[in-house]
């Protein structure tokens, strides 16, 4: 629906100091990957945005202060030029992020794309809430 090359779900680690890729689908390669880790120390502004913003549209990933810290380690090697990221909230806590990654140059996201991404993150949160203890990170007690 968003015509992006890469879509991924990242979960906070137990220390809440990094996000770990649970699954990344690369549409161009038609492959799934997991296990990559991005630490808060490398990009504090990104983690601050995750904790504060409902969604964040990054039209130019290399120059946006929220994502510029990942330029050398992640964005450039993957060819990512723009991001539409939505934090995943479960029971009032931010537990992860749903990432939509545009490969290529800048991309201007529109309001419909933002709403679609937010809706998808809501589905992910519902799946985590309903999936039982195995799906919810240990820091979030089941109700």
Coordinates of C-alpha atoms in Angstrom, one line a residue:
X1 CA 0.0 0.0 0.0
X2 CA 2.9 2.4 0.7
X3 CA 5.1 1.2 -2.2
X4 CA 8.3 0.9 -0.1
X5 CA 11.2 -1.4 -0.7
X6 CA 11.7 -2.4 2.9
X7 CA 9.3 -2.9 5.9
X8 CA 10.4 -4.0 9.3
X9 CA 9.4 -4.4 12.9
X10 CA 12.0 -3.6 15.6
X11 CA 11.5 -4.3 19.3
X12 CA 13.2 -2.6 22.2
X13 CA 15.8 -4.7 23.9
X14 CA 15.5 -5.6 27.6
X15 CA 17.6 -2.6 28.7
X16 CA 15.5 -0.2 26.5
X17 CA 18.7 1.1 25.0
X18 CA 18.5 -0.5 21.5
X19 CA 16.0 -1.8 19.0
X20 CA 16.4 -5.2 17.5
X21 CA 15.0 -6.2 14.2
X22 CA 12.3 -8.9 14.6
X23 CA 11.6 -9.1 10.9
X24 CA 12.5 -7.1 7.9
X25 CA 11.0 -7.8 4.5
X26 CA 13.0 -6.5 1.5
X27 CA 10.5 -6.4 -1.4
X28 CA 13.3 -6.1 -4.1
X29 CA 15.1 -9.2 -2.9
X30 CA 11.9 -10.9 -1.7
X31 CA 13.8 -11.9 1.5
X32 CA 13.3 -11.7 5.3
X33 CA 16.0 -10.8 7.7
X34 CA 16.2 -10.4 11.5
X35 CA 18.6 -9.8 14.4
X36 CA 20.1 -6.4 13.4
X37 CA 20.6 -4.1 16.3
X38 CA 20.6 -0.3 16.4
X39 CA 21.7 1.3 19.7
X40 CA 20.4 4.5 21.3
X41 CA 24.0 5.7 21.9
X42 CA 24.4 6.1 18.1
X43 CA 21.3 8.2 17.6
X44 CA 19.7 9.6 20.7
X45 CA 17.4 11.9 18.7
X46 CA 15.8 8.9 17.0
X47 CA 15.0 7.2 20.3
X48 CA 13.7 10.5 21.7
X49 CA 11.3 10.7 18.7
X50 CA 10.2 7.1 19.2
X51 CA 9.2 7.9 22.7
X52 CA 7.5 11.3 21.9
X53 CA 6.0 11.2 18.5
X54 CA 2.9 9.4 17.2
X55 CA 4.4 8.9 13.8
X56 CA 7.4 10.5 12.2
X57 CA 7.8 11.2 8.6
X58 CA 11.4 11.5 7.5
X59 CA 11.5 12.9 4.0
X60 CA 15.4 13.1 3.8
X61 CA 16.9 10.5 6.2
X62 CA 20.5 11.8 5.8
X63 CA 19.7 15.4 6.9
X64 CA 16.8 14.9 9.4
X65 CA 18.2 15.3 12.9
X66 CA 16.2 12.3 14.1
X67 CA 17.9 9.8 11.7
X68 CA 21.1 11.4 10.6
X69 CA 23.0 9.5 13.3
X70 CA 22.3 6.3 11.5
X71 CA 23.6 7.5 8.1
X72 CA 26.9 5.7 8.0
X73 CA 25.9 2.6 10.0
X74 CA 22.5 1.8 8.4
X75 CA 21.0 4.3 5.9
X76 CA 23.9 4.5 3.4
X77 CA 24.7 0.8 3.3
X78 CA 21.0 0.0 2.7
X79 CA 20.4 2.8 0.3
X80 CA 17.6 4.3 2.4
X81 CA 16.7 7.9 1.6
X82 CA 13.4 8.3 3.5
X83 CA 11.6 6.7 6.4
X84 CA 8.0 6.6 7.7
X85 CA 8.4 5.2 11.3
X86 CA 5.6 4.6 13.8
X87 CA 6.3 3.6 17.4
X88 CA 4.4 0.5 18.7
X89 CA 2.7 1.1 22.0
X90 CA 1.5 -1.6 24.3
X91 CA -0.3 -0.9 27.5
X92 CA 1.1 2.7 27.6
X93 CA 4.7 1.7 26.9
X94 CA 6.6 2.1 23.7
X95 CA 7.9 -1.4 22.9
X96 CA 9.1 -1.1 19.3
X97 CA 8.7 0.5 15.9
X98 CA 7.2 -0.3 12.6
X99 CA 9.5 1.1 9.9
X100 CA 8.7 1.8 6.2
X101 CA 11.9 2.4 4.3
X102 CA 12.2 4.1 0.9
X103 CA 15.3 3.0 -1.0
X104 CA 16.6 5.8 -3.2
X105 CA 16.6 9.6 -2.6
X106 CA 14.3 11.8 -0.7
X107 CA 10.6 11.0 -0.6
X108 CA 7.8 13.2 0.6
X109 CA 5.2 11.2 2.6
X110 CA 1.6 12.3 2.5
X111 CA -1.2 12.3 5.1
X112 CA -2.8 9.1 3.7
X113 CA 0.5 7.2 3.9
X114 CA 1.0 8.4 7.5
X115 CA -2.5 7.3 8.5
X116 CA -1.9 3.9 6.8
X117 CA 1.3 3.4 8.7
X118 CA -0.3 4.4 12.0
X119 CA -3.1 1.9 11.4
X120 CA -0.6 -0.9 10.7
X121 CA 1.3 -0.1 13.9
X122 CA -2.0 -0.3 15.8
X123 CA -2.5 -3.8 14.4
X124 CA 1.0 -4.8 15.5
X125 CA 0.3 -3.5 19.0
X126 CA -3.0 -5.5 19.1
X127 CA -1.2 -8.6 18.0
X128 CA 1.4 -8.2 20.8
X129 CA -1.4 -7.6 23.3
X130 CA -3.4 -10.6 22.2
X131 CA -0.4 -12.9 21.4
X132 CA 0.2 -13.8 25.0
X133 CA 3.2 -13.6 27.2
X134 CA 5.6 -15.0 24.5
X135 CA 4.9 -12.1 22.2
X136 CA 5.2 -9.3 24.7
X137 CA 8.6 -8.1 25.8
X138 CA 9.4 -9.1 29.4
X139 CA 9.2 -5.5 30.7
X140 CA 5.5 -5.4 30.0
X141 CA 3.4 -7.5 32.3
X142 CA 0.3 -9.1 30.8
X143 CA -3.1 -7.9 32.1

